[in-house]
């Protein structure tokens, strides 16, 4: 059997590992537009700040393809999928497949700004982007920078630039930082942390033009204000890279991504998809939506891999649990803002949770990660938390509380 | 395969296990020199206060499949199949915290360690005392526990079978895990398993 995987990101890699766990014989091809060993974008900030950490970026080792007995086809862009004849085309070549996995990830969404083509305007998505930005900073006189977008990639970019001495302003169109992760109150607290670290923040800010001769010189706002900048990073969001399946009979849902069933199979037989490119399921609410996160990509990749070789495994959904370190302060968010809000704020630790019908629907933590995994499992397993409600957010709450609660019901030996 | 068993009802909260663990993971491995070390040796087992006067020794369960291992973006977490232990290679760790927030047991802490060449915090957790196991000793916490709240022994065959069955069929188990089990399990084990199986991947080889 010949398995072809488009993409060498988290989803593709995780699928190949799952396949190879049981199937050492099938022929596997991995195709990527990027000419690198598999790397994890989550490590890009560390790599940007300390280039010598490149070995950590290549999370499965530089010899991954060899170890997995995979034929890599790197630096190739897939431009056509022919599901009738089971062929894909890239750079004037074609390749047959028996089973295909599309793990082509996401794509930066760019707003229609004037001047996006000026030199010194970058996106921050790939290893190549990181290298280009660093090179630009090192060779030019870059003193001021503007990051457009205050989501986690925007903050990552701001921290990268700051570490090279660039004076950064982050511009966010909504009223707070990390708008997809946090509500107004928590997002505003993060804004304070960012500002304390020397980064200026403009919320409710809309840029409409990047100005400059050949290189970027200024960023102009809708309302007329102007900021000087020798570098601009566009961190305006990522969406499923559905381009790859456009014009085929593989079903996709606009911005939400490629449609898959619970076995990660697309609407076309023998074609699977996983990771940032697909429409995922929120395991708590059942809602279909893109979940463009590392853990989700790995989970779906593995599930696609198993199903592809005939081992039936169901994808039941994921949560959007995310952690980002904002200048070393951990910020965690998970779930939805549904239900009643409870919160516990101390001088420098902020915790908030959303509860409905005695179930956790979402939580946000600033400057602590304590119990995040426990909250997540209580949320996913839909446990009734009424007994713990009064102290759920305090330091007193811990896993042991649940166990001892259970012991009072029945004595047994525990393992795990 | 042997593993550490926890019998919470026997724990009296004396924290001998914590001390033994910190010493075992210190540079000198001696109580009197260990307490002077910089960074201060940290335990990887934590005796938690729970309901009433009860305490609970909480540590890594070496889950299989292990959510932390599944999510690590640097490949720092691996499983040593020989001793069925999930290990973190601190020298690959960037302290991103992803493993910490997926662990249902809050078993990972972030601290500096003498074993790491760069001066920064890394993810630390129970390693089943690999060094001791290799020499034929029990883990330090087990040796230190005077009430047998922690013990070292073969995993019950039944448990294994049950676990395999689950691992075969599901990806994220939490709620559906129960449906897959044929006979009802005691509430406490169910609870434990429910939490432990907020799992991202298929398990052991079938
Ligand atoms: C800077 C940054 C920081 C991040 N930090 C975090 C974080 O802290 N936590 C978190 O959960 N998530 C984070 N993410 C998101 C996370 O990295 C992604 O969700 C995850 O990598 C998605 O994996 P994937 O395999 O689906 O796609 P990708 O990793 O994007 O891989 C897509 C692959 O497809 C290839 N490809 C695409 N189109 C084609 C084509 N036409 N032909 C051939 N090959 C093609 C690409 O070359 C690539 O190999 C971050 C992302 C970025 C950019
Ligand atoms: S998820 Fe937690 S308990 Fe499970 S192996 Fe990882 S650290 Fe240990
Ligand atoms: S904190 Fe370290 S070990 Fe944990 S997931 Fe991040 S890199 Fe891996």
mmCIF file of C-alpha atoms in Angstrom, chain A residues 39-388:
data_model
loop_
_atom_site.group_PDB
_atom_site.id
_atom_site.type_symbol
_atom_site.label_atom_id
_atom_site.label_comp_id
_atom_site.label_asym_id
_atom_site.label_seq_id
_atom_site.Cartn_x
_atom_site.Cartn_y
_atom_site.Cartn_z
ATOM 1 C CA UNK A 39 9.551 21.229 13.398
ATOM 2 C CA UNK A 40 7.144 22.543 15.973
ATOM 3 C CA UNK A 41 5.949 26.159 15.588
ATOM 4 C CA UNK A 42 5.433 26.286 19.358
ATOM 5 C CA UNK A 43 9.221 26.327 19.747
ATOM 6 C CA UNK A 44 9.759 29.173 17.281
ATOM 7 C CA UNK A 45 9.987 31.829 19.989
ATOM 8 C CA UNK A 46 12.739 29.971 21.816
ATOM 9 C CA UNK A 47 14.534 29.316 18.561
ATOM 10 C CA UNK A 48 14.202 32.951 17.571
ATOM 11 C CA UNK A 49 15.725 34.103 20.811
ATOM 12 C CA UNK A 50 18.454 31.452 20.942
ATOM 13 C CA UNK A 51 19.372 30.066 17.559
ATOM 14 C CA UNK A 52 21.426 27.303 19.138
ATOM 15 C CA UNK A 53 18.183 25.725 20.320
ATOM 16 C CA UNK A 54 17.481 24.508 16.823
ATOM 17 C CA UNK A 55 17.706 20.886 17.946
ATOM 18 C CA UNK A 56 14.626 21.446 20.131
ATOM 19 C CA UNK A 57 12.757 22.958 17.227
ATOM 20 C CA UNK A 58 13.282 19.723 15.301
ATOM 21 C CA UNK A 59 11.243 17.889 17.858
ATOM 22 C CA UNK A 60 11.479 14.423 16.321
ATOM 23 C CA UNK A 61 15.113 14.709 15.348
ATOM 24 C CA UNK A 62 16.663 15.683 12.040
ATOM 25 C CA UNK A 63 16.618 12.054 10.977
ATOM 26 C CA UNK A 64 12.857 11.620 11.381
ATOM 27 C CA UNK A 65 12.182 10.640 7.770
ATOM 28 C CA UNK A 66 14.900 8.050 7.846
ATOM 29 C CA UNK A 67 13.885 6.669 11.217
ATOM 30 C CA UNK A 68 10.313 6.263 10.020
ATOM 31 C CA UNK A 69 11.330 4.854 6.659
ATOM 32 C CA UNK A 70 9.532 7.661 4.851
ATOM 33 C CA UNK A 71 10.395 9.188 1.482
ATOM 34 C CA UNK A 72 10.372 12.978 1.973
ATOM 35 C CA UNK A 73 9.511 15.190 -0.973
ATOM 36 C CA UNK A 74 10.476 18.606 0.330
ATOM 37 C CA UNK A 75 10.174 22.048 -1.187
ATOM 38 C CA UNK A 76 7.197 20.863 -3.262
ATOM 39 C CA UNK A 77 3.812 22.518 -3.405
ATOM 40 C CA UNK A 78 0.812 20.299 -4.039
ATOM 41 C CA UNK A 79 -1.448 22.078 -6.496
ATOM 42 C CA UNK A 80 -3.881 19.416 -7.537
ATOM 43 C CA UNK A 81 -5.578 16.409 -6.033
ATOM 44 C CA UNK A 82 -7.303 14.045 -8.411
ATOM 45 C CA UNK A 83 -9.516 11.850 -6.275
ATOM 46 C CA UNK A 84 -10.890 9.870 -9.247
ATOM 47 C CA UNK A 85 -7.523 8.529 -10.357
ATOM 48 C CA UNK A 86 -6.010 8.797 -6.874
ATOM 49 C CA UNK A 87 -3.183 11.085 -7.920
ATOM 50 C CA UNK A 88 -1.728 14.284 -6.612
ATOM 51 C CA UNK A 89 0.343 16.799 -8.556
ATOM 52 C CA UNK A 90 3.111 19.097 -7.417
ATOM 53 C CA UNK A 91 5.809 21.026 -9.259
ATOM 54 C CA UNK A 92 4.972 19.346 -12.624
ATOM 55 C CA UNK A 93 5.225 15.903 -11.049
ATOM 56 C CA UNK A 94 2.497 13.462 -10.116
ATOM 57 C CA UNK A 95 2.278 10.736 -7.530
ATOM 58 C CA UNK A 96 -0.258 7.934 -7.089
ATOM 59 C CA UNK A 97 -1.692 7.064 -3.726
ATOM 60 C CA UNK A 98 -3.777 4.343 -2.151
ATOM 61 C CA UNK A 99 -4.492 6.413 0.944
ATOM 62 C CA UNK A 100 -4.018 10.143 1.243
ATOM 63 C CA UNK A 101 -3.723 12.269 4.357
ATOM 64 C CA UNK A 102 -4.101 16.018 3.963
ATOM 65 C CA UNK A 103 -2.339 17.725 6.851
ATOM 66 C CA UNK A 104 -1.586 21.007 5.132
ATOM 67 C CA UNK A 105 -2.167 23.113 8.233
ATOM 68 C CA UNK A 106 -3.319 26.693 8.354
ATOM 69 C CA UNK A 107 -2.663 29.883 6.523
ATOM 70 C CA UNK A 108 -2.245 33.432 7.759
ATOM 71 C CA UNK A 109 -5.263 35.594 7.015
ATOM 72 C CA UNK A 110 -4.205 39.002 5.788
ATOM 73 C CA UNK A 111 -6.557 41.976 5.944
ATOM 74 C CA UNK A 112 -6.803 44.088 2.811
ATOM 75 C CA UNK A 113 -4.242 46.718 3.789
ATOM 76 C CA UNK A 114 -2.396 48.976 1.447
ATOM 77 C CA UNK A 115 1.359 48.456 1.431
ATOM 78 C CA UNK A 116 1.549 44.818 2.499
ATOM 79 C CA UNK A 117 4.171 44.240 -0.181
ATOM 80 C CA UNK A 118 6.697 46.694 1.315
ATOM 81 C CA UNK A 119 10.018 45.287 2.423
ATOM 82 C CA UNK A 120 10.093 44.719 6.146
ATOM 83 C CA UNK A 121 6.532 43.381 6.354
ATOM 84 C CA UNK A 122 6.466 39.801 7.570
ATOM 85 C CA UNK A 123 4.154 37.059 8.751
ATOM 86 C CA UNK A 124 5.163 34.847 11.679
ATOM 87 C CA UNK A 125 4.070 31.336 10.919
ATOM 88 C CA UNK A 126 6.965 29.248 9.706
ATOM 89 C CA UNK A 127 10.619 28.599 10.412
ATOM 90 C CA UNK A 128 11.451 30.524 7.283
ATOM 91 C CA UNK A 129 9.465 33.523 8.567
ATOM 92 C CA UNK A 130 11.433 33.454 11.827
ATOM 93 C CA UNK A 131 14.753 33.334 9.988
ATOM 94 C CA UNK A 132 13.744 36.170 7.669
ATOM 95 C CA UNK A 133 12.631 38.400 10.526
ATOM 96 C CA UNK A 134 15.821 37.817 12.451
ATOM 97 C CA UNK A 135 17.929 38.516 9.390
ATOM 98 C CA UNK A 136 16.042 41.753 8.732
ATOM 99 C CA UNK A 137 16.586 42.920 12.296
ATOM 100 C CA UNK A 138 20.246 41.996 12.245
ATOM 101 C CA UNK A 139 21.158 43.616 8.983
ATOM 102 C CA UNK A 140 19.061 46.775 9.037
ATOM 103 C CA UNK A 141 18.714 49.488 11.616
ATOM 104 C CA UNK A 142 15.522 48.267 13.202
ATOM 105 C CA UNK A 143 14.588 50.286 16.237
ATOM 106 C CA UNK A 144 10.824 50.350 16.138
ATOM 107 C CA UNK A 145 8.371 47.651 15.198
ATOM 108 C CA UNK A 146 4.628 47.191 14.928
ATOM 109 C CA UNK A 147 2.896 43.871 15.382
ATOM 110 C CA UNK A 148 -0.595 43.843 13.931
ATOM 111 C CA UNK A 149 -2.744 41.381 15.876
ATOM 112 C CA UNK A 150 -2.821 40.769 19.623
ATOM 113 C CA UNK A 151 -3.470 37.031 19.648
ATOM 114 C CA UNK A 152 -0.895 34.524 20.846
ATOM 115 C CA UNK A 153 1.119 34.610 17.646
ATOM 116 C CA UNK A 154 1.162 38.419 17.842
ATOM 117 C CA UNK A 155 2.420 38.337 21.409
ATOM 118 C CA UNK A 156 4.980 35.681 20.472
ATOM 119 C CA UNK A 157 6.213 37.986 17.705
ATOM 120 C CA UNK A 158 6.311 40.964 20.064
ATOM 121 C CA UNK A 159 8.443 39.006 22.548
ATOM 122 C CA UNK A 160 10.789 37.922 19.766
ATOM 123 C CA UNK A 161 11.326 41.460 18.527
ATOM 124 C CA UNK A 162 11.723 42.802 22.053
ATOM 125 C CA UNK A 163 14.465 40.277 22.762
ATOM 126 C CA UNK A 164 16.479 41.903 19.976
ATOM 127 C CA UNK A 165 16.007 45.362 21.421
ATOM 128 C CA UNK A 166 13.255 46.481 19.078
ATOM 129 C CA UNK A 167 10.727 48.867 20.585
ATOM 130 C CA UNK A 168 7.401 47.224 19.783
ATOM 131 C CA UNK A 169 3.790 48.365 19.564
ATOM 132 C CA UNK A 170 1.099 45.693 19.360
ATOM 133 C CA UNK A 171 -2.085 46.773 17.613
ATOM 134 C CA UNK A 172 -5.254 44.795 18.235
ATOM 135 C CA UNK A 173 -8.544 45.531 16.505
ATOM 136 C CA UNK A 174 -10.690 44.212 19.364
ATOM 137 C CA UNK A 175 -10.858 45.680 22.855
ATOM 138 C CA UNK A 176 -8.309 43.376 24.565
ATOM 139 C CA UNK A 177 -5.242 41.226 24.074
ATOM 140 C CA UNK A 178 -5.580 37.474 23.433
ATOM 141 C CA UNK A 179 -9.212 37.989 22.355
ATOM 142 C CA UNK A 180 -9.740 34.349 21.458
ATOM 143 C CA UNK A 181 -8.396 33.126 24.769
ATOM 144 C CA UNK A 182 -9.580 35.704 27.278
ATOM 145 C CA UNK A 183 -12.499 37.920 28.136
ATOM 146 C CA UNK A 184 -12.184 41.668 28.515
ATOM 147 C CA UNK A 185 -11.149 41.670 32.160
ATOM 148 C CA UNK A 186 -8.469 39.004 31.803
ATOM 149 C CA UNK A 187 -7.267 40.326 28.448
ATOM 150 C CA UNK A 188 -6.800 43.722 30.035
ATOM 151 C CA UNK A 189 -4.684 42.201 32.808
ATOM 152 C CA UNK A 190 -2.464 40.644 30.166
ATOM 153 C CA UNK A 191 -2.200 44.032 28.501
ATOM 154 C CA UNK A 192 -0.782 45.402 31.737
ATOM 155 C CA UNK A 193 1.814 42.611 31.882
ATOM 156 C CA UNK A 194 2.833 43.294 28.303
ATOM 157 C CA UNK A 195 3.106 47.020 28.914
ATOM 158 C CA UNK A 196 5.158 46.482 32.062
ATOM 159 C CA UNK A 197 7.671 44.721 29.838
ATOM 160 C CA UNK A 198 8.164 47.722 27.634
ATOM 161 C CA UNK A 199 5.764 46.877 24.810
ATOM 162 C CA UNK A 200 3.154 49.474 23.863
ATOM 163 C CA UNK A 201 -0.355 48.193 23.204
ATOM 164 C CA UNK A 202 -3.122 49.788 21.167
ATOM 165 C CA UNK A 203 -6.523 48.106 21.492
ATOM 166 C CA UNK A 204 -9.501 48.966 19.305
ATOM 167 C CA UNK A 205 -6.880 49.970 16.786
ATOM 168 C CA UNK A 206 -7.383 49.601 13.065
ATOM 169 C CA UNK A 207 -4.458 49.988 10.724
ATOM 170 C CA UNK A 208 -5.331 50.779 7.149
ATOM 171 C CA UNK A 209 -2.027 51.402 5.462
ATOM 172 C CA UNK A 210 1.629 50.499 5.632
ATOM 173 C CA UNK A 211 3.607 53.426 4.309
ATOM 174 C CA UNK A 212 7.098 53.580 2.873
ATOM 175 C CA UNK A 213 9.114 54.020 -0.318
ATOM 176 C CA UNK A 214 10.344 50.525 -0.806
ATOM 177 C CA UNK A 215 10.767 49.586 2.812
ATOM 178 C CA UNK A 216 8.205 50.054 5.531
ATOM 179 C CA UNK A 217 8.567 53.401 7.289
ATOM 180 C CA UNK A 218 5.249 54.048 8.971
ATOM 181 C CA UNK A 219 1.988 52.434 9.898
ATOM 182 C CA UNK A 220 -1.124 54.511 9.418
ATOM 183 C CA UNK A 221 -4.341 54.020 11.390
ATOM 184 C CA UNK A 222 -7.855 54.438 10.092
ATOM 185 C CA UNK A 223 -8.315 57.447 12.333
ATOM 186 C CA UNK A 224 -5.208 59.077 10.954
ATOM 187 C CA UNK A 225 -2.594 58.461 13.645
ATOM 188 C CA UNK A 226 0.808 57.325 12.479
ATOM 189 C CA UNK A 227 3.496 55.118 14.064
ATOM 190 C CA UNK A 228 7.089 54.893 12.868
ATOM 191 C CA UNK A 229 8.293 51.374 12.161
ATOM 192 C CA UNK A 230 11.162 49.649 10.438
ATOM 193 C CA UNK A 231 9.450 46.294 10.729
ATOM 194 C CA UNK A 232 5.816 45.156 10.678
ATOM 195 C CA UNK A 233 4.672 41.673 11.624
ATOM 196 C CA UNK A 234 1.230 40.642 10.459
ATOM 197 C CA UNK A 235 -0.254 38.353 13.088
ATOM 198 C CA UNK A 236 -3.820 38.763 11.954
ATOM 199 C CA UNK A 237 -4.998 35.215 12.458
ATOM 200 C CA UNK A 238 -4.740 31.801 10.897
ATOM 201 C CA UNK A 239 -7.391 29.889 9.014
ATOM 202 C CA UNK A 240 -7.553 26.368 7.582
ATOM 203 C CA UNK A 241 -5.504 26.102 4.424
ATOM 204 C CA UNK A 242 -8.386 24.804 2.331
ATOM 205 C CA UNK A 243 -6.776 25.961 -0.911
ATOM 206 C CA UNK A 244 -5.326 22.504 -1.348
ATOM 207 C CA UNK A 245 -8.753 20.913 -1.715
ATOM 208 C CA UNK A 246 -10.437 23.654 -3.703
ATOM 209 C CA UNK A 247 -11.672 22.380 -7.040
ATOM 210 C CA UNK A 248 -11.854 18.772 -5.835
ATOM 211 C CA UNK A 249 -14.880 16.875 -4.558
ATOM 212 C CA UNK A 250 -13.450 16.919 -1.037
ATOM 213 C CA UNK A 251 -15.995 18.820 1.010
ATOM 214 C CA UNK A 252 -14.951 21.859 3.020
ATOM 215 C CA UNK A 253 -16.795 24.493 4.937
ATOM 216 C CA UNK A 254 -15.484 27.935 4.036
ATOM 217 C CA UNK A 255 -13.341 29.287 6.825
ATOM 218 C CA UNK A 256 -14.175 26.410 9.142
ATOM 219 C CA UNK A 257 -12.082 23.880 7.283
ATOM 220 C CA UNK A 258 -12.203 20.499 5.583
ATOM 221 C CA UNK A 259 -15.130 18.362 6.690
ATOM 222 C CA UNK A 260 -14.190 15.022 8.231
ATOM 223 C CA UNK A 261 -16.142 12.289 9.946
ATOM 224 C CA UNK A 262 -15.254 10.835 13.338
ATOM 225 C CA UNK A 263 -12.575 8.682 11.724
ATOM 226 C CA UNK A 264 -10.941 11.773 10.224
ATOM 227 C CA UNK A 265 -11.984 10.663 6.747
ATOM 228 C CA UNK A 266 -13.080 13.339 4.295
ATOM 229 C CA UNK A 267 -16.131 13.131 2.063
ATOM 230 C CA UNK A 268 -13.996 11.153 -0.380
ATOM 231 C CA UNK A 269 -13.063 7.563 0.415
ATOM 232 C CA UNK A 270 -9.412 6.902 1.262
ATOM 233 C CA UNK A 271 -8.726 10.597 1.723
ATOM 234 C CA UNK A 272 -8.173 11.682 5.320
ATOM 235 C CA UNK A 273 -7.443 15.084 6.829
ATOM 236 C CA UNK A 274 -6.167 16.268 10.220
ATOM 237 C CA UNK A 275 -4.795 19.265 12.068
ATOM 238 C CA UNK A 276 -5.261 22.961 11.426
ATOM 239 C CA UNK A 277 -6.877 22.277 8.076
ATOM 240 C CA UNK A 278 -9.989 20.505 9.383
ATOM 241 C CA UNK A 279 -13.200 21.508 11.066
ATOM 242 C CA UNK A 280 -12.866 20.164 14.606
ATOM 243 C CA UNK A 281 -15.390 19.477 17.331
ATOM 244 C CA UNK A 282 -15.579 21.231 20.675
ATOM 245 C CA UNK A 283 -15.863 18.225 22.965
ATOM 246 C CA UNK A 284 -17.735 20.173 25.626
ATOM 247 C CA UNK A 285 -20.390 21.894 23.537
ATOM 248 C CA UNK A 286 -20.371 19.675 20.464
ATOM 249 C CA UNK A 287 -19.947 22.725 18.263
ATOM 250 C CA UNK A 288 -18.043 22.323 15.007
ATOM 251 C CA UNK A 289 -15.238 24.832 14.642
ATOM 252 C CA UNK A 290 -11.592 25.079 13.713
ATOM 253 C CA UNK A 291 -9.274 24.395 16.661
ATOM 254 C CA UNK A 292 -5.905 25.540 15.406
ATOM 255 C CA UNK A 293 -3.758 24.137 18.174
ATOM 256 C CA UNK A 294 -0.775 21.895 18.516
ATOM 257 C CA UNK A 295 -2.351 19.284 20.805
ATOM 258 C CA UNK A 296 -5.378 19.004 18.529
ATOM 259 C CA UNK A 297 -3.168 18.539 15.474
ATOM 260 C CA UNK A 298 -1.272 15.713 17.170
ATOM 261 C CA UNK A 299 -4.425 14.027 18.405
ATOM 262 C CA UNK A 300 -6.155 14.158 15.049
ATOM 263 C CA UNK A 301 -3.010 13.139 13.208
ATOM 264 C CA UNK A 302 -2.661 10.018 15.325
ATOM 265 C CA UNK A 303 -6.331 9.132 14.921
ATOM 266 C CA UNK A 304 -6.156 9.631 11.151
ATOM 267 C CA UNK A 305 -3.037 7.461 11.056
ATOM 268 C CA UNK A 306 -4.676 4.591 12.907
ATOM 269 C CA UNK A 307 -7.836 4.691 10.817
ATOM 270 C CA UNK A 308 -5.883 4.933 7.620
ATOM 271 C CA UNK A 309 -4.405 1.495 8.288
ATOM 272 C CA UNK A 310 -7.735 0.076 9.334
ATOM 273 C CA UNK A 311 -7.574 0.433 13.106
ATOM 274 C CA UNK A 312 -10.833 2.094 13.941
ATOM 275 C CA UNK A 313 -10.478 4.923 16.417
ATOM 276 C CA UNK A 314 -12.993 7.688 16.936
ATOM 277 C CA UNK A 315 -12.270 11.365 17.290
ATOM 278 C CA UNK A 316 -14.702 12.667 19.859
ATOM 279 C CA UNK A 317 -13.506 16.250 19.920
ATOM 280 C CA UNK A 318 -11.007 18.476 21.662
ATOM 281 C CA UNK A 319 -10.930 21.514 23.833
ATOM 282 C CA UNK A 320 -9.152 24.700 22.930
ATOM 283 C CA UNK A 321 -6.852 24.496 25.943
ATOM 284 C CA UNK A 322 -3.968 26.874 25.357
ATOM 285 C CA UNK A 323 -0.984 28.121 27.305
ATOM 286 C CA UNK A 324 1.213 31.038 26.397
ATOM 287 C CA UNK A 325 4.002 32.534 28.401
ATOM 288 C CA UNK A 326 3.700 36.284 28.253
ATOM 289 C CA UNK A 327 7.147 37.488 29.233
ATOM 290 C CA UNK A 328 7.451 34.415 31.426
ATOM 291 C CA UNK A 329 4.023 34.799 33.001
ATOM 292 C CA UNK A 330 1.933 31.739 32.160
ATOM 293 C CA UNK A 331 -1.536 32.451 30.786
ATOM 294 C CA UNK A 332 -3.887 29.489 30.370
ATOM 295 C CA UNK A 333 -7.320 29.391 28.823
ATOM 296 C CA UNK A 334 -9.716 26.592 28.029
ATOM 297 C CA UNK A 335 -13.352 26.111 27.104
ATOM 298 C CA UNK A 336 -16.079 28.665 26.574
ATOM 299 C CA UNK A 337 -17.533 31.619 28.372
ATOM 300 C CA UNK A 338 -20.793 29.880 29.188
ATOM 301 C CA UNK A 339 -22.679 30.210 32.445
ATOM 302 C CA UNK A 340 -22.018 31.890 35.717
ATOM 303 C CA UNK A 341 -18.639 33.473 36.308
ATOM 304 C CA UNK A 342 -16.630 32.780 39.461
ATOM 305 C CA UNK A 343 -13.272 34.352 40.063
ATOM 306 C CA UNK A 344 -10.446 34.579 42.511
ATOM 307 C CA UNK A 345 -7.970 37.413 42.129
ATOM 308 C CA UNK A 346 -4.968 37.923 44.361
ATOM 309 C CA UNK A 347 -2.237 40.492 44.000
ATOM 310 C CA UNK A 348 -0.608 38.770 41.060
ATOM 311 C CA UNK A 349 -2.551 35.576 40.363
ATOM 312 C CA UNK A 350 -5.874 35.745 38.548
ATOM 313 C CA UNK A 351 -8.268 32.854 38.106
ATOM 314 C CA UNK A 352 -11.679 32.805 36.530
ATOM 315 C CA UNK A 353 -14.070 30.009 35.750
ATOM 316 C CA UNK A 354 -17.395 29.592 33.990
ATOM 317 C CA UNK A 355 -19.903 27.200 35.534
ATOM 318 C CA UNK A 356 -23.352 26.111 34.413
ATOM 319 C CA UNK A 357 -25.564 23.397 35.879
ATOM 320 C CA UNK A 358 -22.718 22.495 38.227
ATOM 321 C CA UNK A 359 -20.378 21.771 35.343
ATOM 322 C CA UNK A 360 -17.238 23.585 34.312
ATOM 323 C CA UNK A 361 -17.526 25.175 30.877
ATOM 324 C CA UNK A 362 -14.348 27.172 30.762
ATOM 325 C CA UNK A 363 -11.553 28.684 32.816
ATOM 326 C CA UNK A 364 -8.732 31.190 32.516
ATOM 327 C CA UNK A 365 -5.620 31.486 34.628
ATOM 328 C CA UNK A 366 -2.980 34.195 34.744
ATOM 329 C CA UNK A 367 0.351 33.614 36.464
ATOM 330 C CA UNK A 368 -0.422 30.060 37.509
ATOM 331 C CA UNK A 369 -1.023 26.712 35.841
ATOM 332 C CA UNK A 370 -2.094 24.960 38.974
ATOM 333 C CA UNK A 371 -4.911 22.459 38.462
ATOM 334 C CA UNK A 372 -5.322 23.325 34.769
ATOM 335 C CA UNK A 373 -5.198 19.649 33.825
ATOM 336 C CA UNK A 374 -7.640 18.788 36.553
ATOM 337 C CA UNK A 375 -10.083 21.518 35.527
ATOM 338 C CA UNK A 376 -9.792 20.329 31.962
ATOM 339 C CA UNK A 377 -10.614 16.744 32.873
ATOM 340 C CA UNK A 378 -13.516 17.771 35.073
ATOM 341 C CA UNK A 379 -14.824 19.883 32.218
ATOM 342 C CA UNK A 380 -14.411 17.203 29.567
ATOM 343 C CA UNK A 381 -15.821 14.422 31.708
ATOM 344 C CA UNK A 382 -18.788 16.673 32.571
ATOM 345 C CA UNK A 383 -18.408 15.996 36.264
ATOM 346 C CA UNK A 384 -20.745 17.551 38.758
ATOM 347 C CA UNK A 385 -18.596 19.912 40.799
ATOM 348 C CA UNK A 386 -21.211 21.169 43.231
ATOM 349 C CA UNK A 387 -19.323 19.756 46.213
ATOM 350 C CA UNK A 388 -16.170 21.618 45.302
#
